[in-house]
Amino acid sequence: MKSRLRPMIAGLVLALGLVGCSSTTDSTPTTPQPTVSGPVVTVTGMAYSPASITVKVGDTVTWVFDDNGMAHDVRGLGSARSLLRSPLKKSGTYTVTFTEPGTYDYTCTPHPDMRGTVVVQA
């Protein structure tokens, strides 16, 4: 009987130890997101979301970079080339205030399939 009891007790002690070490709280540290007001484009999941945004002249658009450590940027196409020029970013924000009406198309330099548009109305 003693020889059967020891493995059972050892298993019970191991099981209780594992239960005591479990946690229902995710302790993964999260990067605090900055407080942003106004129109926002989130850069996540290899996409700009929303892909197209309409704003008014004078509005400031904020891009929030949060794609699990993958670096992206905002690079203007055509006439937007001189206005939209963010650095490559893994996190944080990039903002632009639009002072002229028009359509501003942009892409991500390392991921040219990522496309976005800001439509600025008077």
Coordinates of N, CA, C and O in Angstrom, one line a residue:
M1 N 0.8 -1.2 0.0 CA 0.0 0.0 0.0 C 0.9 1.3 0.0 O 0.5 2.2 -0.7
K2 N 2.0 1.2 0.8 CA 2.9 2.4 0.9 C 3.4 2.7 -0.5 O 3.5 3.9 -0.8
S3 N 3.8 1.7 -1.3 CA 4.4 2.0 -2.6 C 3.4 2.6 -3.6 O 3.8 3.3 -4.5
R4 N 2.1 2.3 -3.4 CA 1.1 3.0 -4.3 C 0.7 4.4 -3.8 O 0.4 5.2 -4.6
L5 N 0.8 4.6 -2.6 CA 0.5 5.9 -2.0 C 1.5 7.0 -2.3 O 1.1 8.1 -2.6
R6 N 2.7 6.7 -2.3 CA 3.8 7.7 -2.6 C 3.6 8.4 -4.0 O 3.6 9.6 -4.1
P7 N 3.5 7.6 -5.1 CA 3.3 8.3 -6.4 C 2.0 9.1 -6.4 O 1.9 10.1 -7.0
M8 N 0.9 8.6 -5.8 CA -0.3 9.4 -5.7 C -0.2 10.7 -5.0 O -0.6 11.7 -5.4
I9 N 0.5 10.7 -3.9 CA 0.8 11.9 -3.1 C 1.6 12.8 -3.9 O 1.4 14.0 -4.0
A10 N 2.7 12.3 -4.5 CA 3.6 13.1 -5.3 C 2.8 13.8 -6.5 O 3.0 15.0 -6.8
G11 N 1.9 13.1 -7.1 CA 1.1 13.6 -8.2 C 0.2 14.7 -7.7 O 0.0 15.7 -8.3
L12 N -0.4 14.5 -6.5 CA -1.3 15.5 -5.9 C -0.6 16.7 -5.6 O -1.1 17.8 -5.8
V13 N 0.6 16.6 -5.0 CA 1.4 17.8 -4.6 C 1.8 18.6 -5.9 O 1.7 19.8 -5.9
L14 N 2.2 17.9 -6.9 CA 2.5 18.5 -8.2 C 1.3 19.3 -8.8 O 1.4 20.4 -9.1
A15 N 0.2 18.6 -8.8 CA -1.0 19.2 -9.3 C -1.4 20.5 -8.5 O -1.8 21.5 -9.1
L16 N -1.4 20.4 -7.2 CA -1.7 21.6 -6.4 C -0.7 22.7 -6.6 O -1.1 23.9 -6.6
G17 N 0.6 22.3 -6.7 CA 1.6 23.3 -7.0 C 1.3 24.1 -8.3 O 1.5 25.3 -8.4
L18 N 0.9 23.3 -9.3 CA 0.6 24.0 -10.6 C -0.6 24.9 -10.5 O -0.6 26.0 -11.1
V19 N -1.6 24.4 -9.8 CA -2.8 25.3 -9.6 C -2.5 26.5 -8.9 O -2.9 27.6 -9.3
G20 N -1.6 26.4 -7.9 CA -1.2 27.6 -7.1 C -0.4 28.6 -7.9 O -0.4 29.8 -7.6
C21 N 0.2 28.1 -9.0 CA 1.0 29.0 -9.9 C 0.2 29.6 -11.0 O 0.7 30.5 -11.7
S22 N -1.0 29.2 -11.2 CA -1.7 29.7 -12.3 C -2.3 31.1 -12.0 O -2.4 31.4 -10.8
S23 N -2.6 31.8 -13.1 CA -3.1 33.1 -12.9 C -4.1 33.4 -13.9 O -4.0 33.0 -15.1
T24 N -5.2 34.1 -13.6 CA -6.2 34.5 -14.5 C -5.9 35.8 -15.1 O -6.6 36.3 -16.0
T25 N -4.9 36.5 -14.6 CA -4.6 37.8 -15.1 C -3.4 37.8 -16.1 O -2.5 37.1 -15.8
D26 N -3.6 38.4 -17.2 CA -2.5 38.5 -18.2 C -1.5 39.5 -17.7 O -1.8 40.6 -17.6
S27 N -0.3 39.0 -17.4 CA 0.7 39.9 -16.9 C 1.6 40.4 -18.0 O 2.7 41.0 -17.7
T28 N 1.3 40.2 -19.3 CA 2.1 40.7 -20.4 C 2.0 42.2 -20.3 O 1.0 42.8 -20.3
P29 N 3.2 42.9 -20.3 CA 3.2 44.3 -20.2 C 2.7 44.9 -21.5 O 2.9 44.4 -22.6
T30 N 1.9 45.9 -21.4 CA 1.3 46.6 -22.6 C 1.9 48.0 -22.7 O 2.3 48.6 -21.8
T31 N 2.0 48.4 -24.0 CA 2.5 49.7 -24.3 C 1.4 50.7 -24.1 O 0.4 50.5 -24.8
P32 N 1.5 51.7 -23.2 CA 0.5 52.6 -23.1 C 0.3 53.4 -24.4 O 1.2 53.9 -25.0
Q33 N -1.0 53.6 -24.8 CA -1.2 54.3 -26.0 C -1.4 55.8 -25.6 O -2.0 56.1 -24.6
P34 N -0.9 56.7 -26.5 CA -1.0 58.1 -26.2 C -2.4 58.6 -26.3 O -3.2 58.0 -27.0
T35 N -2.8 59.6 -25.6 CA -4.1 60.2 -25.6 C -4.1 61.0 -26.9 O -3.3 61.9 -27.1
V36 N -5.1 60.8 -27.7 CA -5.2 61.4 -29.0 C -6.6 62.0 -29.2 O -7.6 61.4 -28.8
S37 N -6.7 63.2 -29.7 CA -8.0 63.8 -30.1 C -8.0 64.1 -31.6 O -7.0 64.2 -32.2
G38 N -9.2 64.1 -32.1 CA -9.4 64.4 -33.5 C -9.3 63.1 -34.3 O -9.3 62.0 -33.8
P39 N -9.3 63.2 -35.7 CA -9.3 62.1 -36.5 C -8.1 61.2 -36.3 O -6.9 61.7 -36.2
V40 N -8.3 59.9 -36.3 CA -7.2 58.9 -36.0 C -7.2 57.8 -37.1 O -8.2 57.3 -37.4
V41 N -6.0 57.5 -37.5 CA -5.8 56.3 -38.4 C -4.9 55.4 -37.6 O -3.8 55.8 -37.1
T42 N -5.3 54.1 -37.4 CA -4.5 53.1 -36.7 C -3.7 52.3 -37.7 O -4.2 51.9 -38.7
V43 N -2.4 52.1 -37.4 CA -1.6 51.3 -38.2 C -1.3 50.0 -37.5 O -0.6 49.9 -36.6
T44 N -2.1 49.0 -38.0 CA -2.0 47.7 -37.3 C -2.5 46.6 -38.3 O -3.3 46.9 -39.2
G45 N -2.0 45.4 -38.1 CA -2.4 44.3 -39.0 C -2.1 44.5 -40.4 O -2.8 44.2 -41.3
M46 N -0.9 45.2 -40.6 CA -0.4 45.5 -42.0 C -1.4 46.3 -42.8 O -1.6 46.1 -44.0
A47 N -2.1 47.2 -42.1 CA -3.1 48.1 -42.8 C -3.3 49.4 -42.1 O -2.9 49.5 -40.9
Y48 N -3.7 50.4 -42.8 CA -4.2 51.6 -42.2 C -5.7 51.5 -42.0 O -6.4 51.1 -42.9
S49 N -6.1 51.8 -40.8 CA -7.6 51.7 -40.5 C -8.1 53.0 -39.8 O -7.6 53.3 -38.8
P50 N -9.0 53.6 -40.5 CA -9.6 53.3 -41.8 C -8.6 53.6 -42.9 O -7.7 54.5 -42.8
A51 N -8.9 52.9 -44.0 CA -8.0 53.1 -45.2 C -8.2 54.5 -45.8 O -7.4 55.1 -46.4
S52 N -9.4 55.0 -45.7 CA -9.8 56.3 -46.2 C -10.5 57.1 -45.1 O -11.4 56.6 -44.4
I53 N -10.1 58.4 -44.9 CA -10.7 59.2 -43.9 C -11.0 60.6 -44.5 O -10.2 61.1 -45.3
T54 N -12.1 61.2 -44.2 CA -12.5 62.5 -44.7 C -12.4 63.5 -43.5 O -13.0 63.2 -42.4
V55 N -11.7 64.6 -43.7 CA -11.6 65.6 -42.6 C -11.8 67.0 -43.2 O -12.0 67.1 -44.4
K56 N -11.8 68.0 -42.4 CA -12.0 69.4 -42.8 C -10.7 70.1 -42.8 O -9.7 69.7 -42.1
V57 N -10.6 71.1 -43.6 CA -9.3 71.9 -43.6 C -9.1 72.4 -42.2 O -10.0 72.8 -41.4
G58 N -7.9 72.3 -41.7 CA -7.5 72.7 -40.4 C -7.5 71.5 -39.4 O -6.9 71.6 -38.3
D59 N -8.0 70.4 -39.8 CA -8.0 69.2 -38.9 C -6.6 68.6 -38.8 O -5.8 68.6 -39.8
T60 N -6.3 68.0 -37.7 CA -5.0 67.3 -37.5 C -5.3 65.8 -37.5 O -6.1 65.4 -36.6
V61 N -4.7 65.1 -38.4 CA -4.9 63.6 -38.4 C -3.7 63.0 -37.6 O -2.6 63.4 -37.8
T62 N -4.0 62.0 -36.8 CA -3.0 61.3 -36.0 C -3.0 59.8 -36.5 O -4.0 59.2 -36.5
W63 N -1.8 59.4 -36.9 CA -1.6 57.9 -37.1 C -1.0 57.3 -35.9 O 0.0 57.8 -35.3
V64 N -1.6 56.2 -35.4 CA -1.1 55.6 -34.2 C -0.6 54.2 -34.6 O -1.3 53.4 -35.2
F65 N 0.7 54.0 -34.4 CA 1.5 52.8 -34.8 C 1.4 51.8 -33.7 O 1.9 52.0 -32.6
D66 N 0.8 50.6 -34.0 CA 0.7 49.6 -33.1 C 0.5 48.2 -33.8 O -0.6 47.7 -33.8
D67 N 1.6 47.7 -34.4 CA 1.5 46.5 -35.2 C 2.5 45.5 -34.7 O 3.3 44.9 -35.4
N68 N 2.4 45.2 -33.4 CA 3.2 44.2 -32.7 C 4.7 44.3 -33.0 O 5.4 43.3 -33.3
G69 N 5.2 45.5 -33.0 CA 6.7 45.7 -33.2 C 7.1 45.8 -34.7 O 8.3 45.9 -34.9
M70 N 6.2 45.7 -35.6 CA 6.6 45.8 -37.0 C 6.6 47.3 -37.4 O 5.7 48.1 -37.0
A71 N 7.7 47.7 -38.1 CA 7.9 49.1 -38.4 C 7.1 49.5 -39.7 O 7.1 48.7 -40.7
H72 N 6.4 50.6 -39.6 CA 5.7 51.2 -40.8 C 6.0 52.7 -40.9 O 6.5 53.3 -39.9
D73 N 5.6 53.3 -42.0 CA 5.7 54.7 -42.1 C 4.4 55.2 -42.9 O 3.6 54.4 -43.3
V74 N 4.4 56.5 -43.0 CA 3.3 57.2 -43.8 C 4.1 58.0 -44.9 O 4.8 59.0 -44.5
R75 N 4.0 57.6 -46.1 CA 4.7 58.3 -47.2 C 3.7 58.7 -48.3 O 3.1 57.9 -48.9
G76 N 3.7 60.0 -48.5 CA 2.7 60.6 -49.5 C 3.1 60.1 -50.9 O 4.2 60.0 -51.2
L77 N 2.0 60.0 -51.7 CA 2.2 59.7 -53.1 C 1.8 60.9 -53.9 O 0.9 61.7 -53.5
G78 N 2.4 61.1 -55.0 CA 2.0 62.2 -55.9 C 2.2 63.6 -55.2 O 3.3 63.8 -54.6
S79 N 1.2 64.4 -55.2 CA 1.2 65.7 -54.6 C 1.4 65.7 -53.1 O 1.7 66.7 -52.5
A80 N 1.1 64.6 -52.5 CA 1.2 64.4 -51.0 C 2.6 64.1 -50.6 O 2.9 64.0 -49.4
R81 N 3.5 63.9 -51.5 CA 4.8 63.4 -51.2 C 5.6 64.4 -50.2 O 6.3 63.9 -49.3
S82 N 5.4 65.7 -50.4 CA 6.1 66.6 -49.5 C 5.5 66.8 -48.2 O 6.1 67.2 -47.2
L83 N 4.2 66.5 -48.1 CA 3.5 66.7 -46.8 C 3.5 65.5 -45.9 O 3.7 65.6 -44.7
L84 N 3.3 64.3 -46.4 CA 3.3 63.1 -45.6 C 4.6 62.3 -45.7 O 4.9 61.7 -46.7
R85 N 5.4 62.5 -44.6 CA 6.7 61.9 -44.6 C 7.1 61.5 -43.2 O 8.0 62.1 -42.6
S86 N 6.5 60.5 -42.6 CA 6.8 60.1 -41.3 C 8.1 59.2 -41.3 O 8.4 58.6 -42.3
P87 N 8.8 59.1 -40.2 CA 9.8 58.1 -40.1 C 9.2 56.7 -39.9 O 8.1 56.6 -39.6
L88 N 10.1 55.7 -40.1 CA 9.6 54.4 -39.8 C 9.4 54.3 -38.3 O 10.3 54.7 -37.5
K89 N 8.3 53.7 -37.9 CA 7.9 53.7 -36.5 C 7.3 52.3 -36.1 O 6.6 51.8 -36.9
K90 N 7.7 51.8 -35.0 CA 7.1 50.6 -34.5 C 6.0 50.9 -33.5 O 5.1 50.1 -33.3
S91 N 6.0 52.1 -32.9 CA 5.0 52.5 -32.0 C 5.0 54.0 -31.9 O 5.9 54.6 -32.5
G92 N 4.0 54.5 -31.2 CA 3.9 56.0 -31.1 C 3.0 56.6 -32.1 O 2.1 55.9 -32.7
T93 N 3.1 57.9 -32.4 CA 2.2 58.6 -33.3 C 2.9 59.4 -34.3 O 4.1 59.8 -34.1
Y94 N 2.2 59.8 -35.3 CA 2.6 60.8 -36.3 C 1.4 61.7 -36.6 O 0.3 61.1 -36.8
T95 N 1.6 63.0 -36.6 CA 0.5 63.9 -36.9 C 0.8 64.8 -38.0 O 1.9 65.2 -38.3
V96 N -0.3 65.2 -38.7 CA -0.2 66.2 -39.8 C -1.5 67.0 -39.7 O -2.6 66.5 -39.6
T97 N -1.3 68.3 -39.8 CA -2.5 69.3 -39.9 C -2.6 69.6 -41.4 O -1.7 70.1 -42.0
F98 N -3.8 69.4 -41.9 CA -4.1 69.6 -43.3 C -4.7 71.1 -43.5 O -5.7 71.4 -42.9
T99 N -4.0 71.9 -44.3 CA -4.4 73.3 -44.5 C -5.0 73.6 -45.8 O -5.5 74.7 -46.0
E100 N -5.0 72.6 -46.7 CA -5.5 72.8 -48.1 C -6.4 71.6 -48.4 O -6.1 70.5 -48.1
P101 N -7.6 71.9 -49.0 CA -8.5 70.9 -49.5 C -7.8 70.0 -50.5 O -6.9 70.5 -51.3
G102 N -8.2 68.8 -50.6 CA -7.6 67.9 -51.6 C -7.7 66.4 -51.2 O -8.1 66.1 -50.1
T103 N -7.2 65.6 -52.0 CA -7.1 64.1 -51.8 C -5.6 63.8 -51.6 O -4.8 64.1 -52.5
Y104 N -5.2 63.2 -50.5 CA -3.9 62.9 -50.2 C -3.7 61.4 -50.0 O -4.2 60.8 -49.0
D105 N -3.1 60.8 -51.0 CA -2.9 59.3 -51.0 C -1.5 59.0 -50.4 O -0.5 59.8 -50.5
Y106 N -1.4 57.9 -49.7 CA -0.1 57.6 -49.0 C 0.0 56.1 -49.0 O -0.9 55.3 -49.2
T107 N 1.2 55.6 -48.7 CA 1.6 54.2 -48.6 C 2.6 54.0 -47.5 O 3.1 55.0 -46.9
C108 N 3.0 52.8 -47.3 CA 4.1 52.4 -46.4 C 5.3 52.0 -47.2 O 5.2 51.1 -48.1
T109 N 6.4 52.6 -47.0 CA 7.6 52.3 -47.8 C 8.0 50.8 -47.8 O 8.1 50.3 -48.9
P110 N 8.1 50.2 -46.6 CA 8.5 48.8 -46.7 C 7.3 47.8 -47.1 O 7.6 46.7 -47.4
H111 N 6.1 48.3 -47.1 CA 4.9 47.5 -47.4 C 4.1 48.3 -48.4 O 3.0 48.8 -48.0
P112 N 4.4 48.3 -49.7 CA 3.7 49.2 -50.6 C 2.3 48.8 -50.9 O 1.5 49.6 -51.5
D113 N 1.9 47.6 -50.5 CA 0.5 47.2 -50.6 C -0.4 47.9 -49.6 O -1.6 47.9 -49.7
M114 N 0.2 48.4 -48.5 CA -0.6 49.2 -47.6 C -0.8 50.6 -48.2 O 0.1 51.3 -48.6
R115 N -2.1 50.9 -48.3 CA -2.5 52.2 -49.0 C -3.5 52.9 -48.1 O -4.3 52.3 -47.4
G116 N -3.5 54.3 -48.1 CA -4.4 55.0 -47.4 C -4.7 56.4 -48.1 O -3.9 56.8 -49.0
T117 N -5.8 57.0 -47.7 CA -6.2 58.3 -48.3 C -6.8 59.2 -47.3 O -7.6 58.7 -46.5
V118 N -6.4 60.4 -47.3 CA -7.0 61.5 -46.5 C -7.7 62.4 -47.5 O -7.0 63.0 -48.4
V119 N -9.0 62.6 -47.4 CA -9.7 63.5 -48.2 C -10.0 64.7 -47.3 O -10.6 64.6 -46.2
V120 N -9.5 65.9 -47.8 CA -9.7 67.1 -47.0 C -10.7 68.0 -47.7 O -10.5 68.4 -48.8
Q121 N -11.8 68.3 -47.0 CA -12.8 69.2 -47.5 C -12.8 70.6 -46.9 O -12.4 70.7 -45.7
A122 N -13.1 71.6 -47.7 CA -13.2 73.0 -47.3 C -14.2 73.2 -46.2 O -15.2 72.5 -46.1

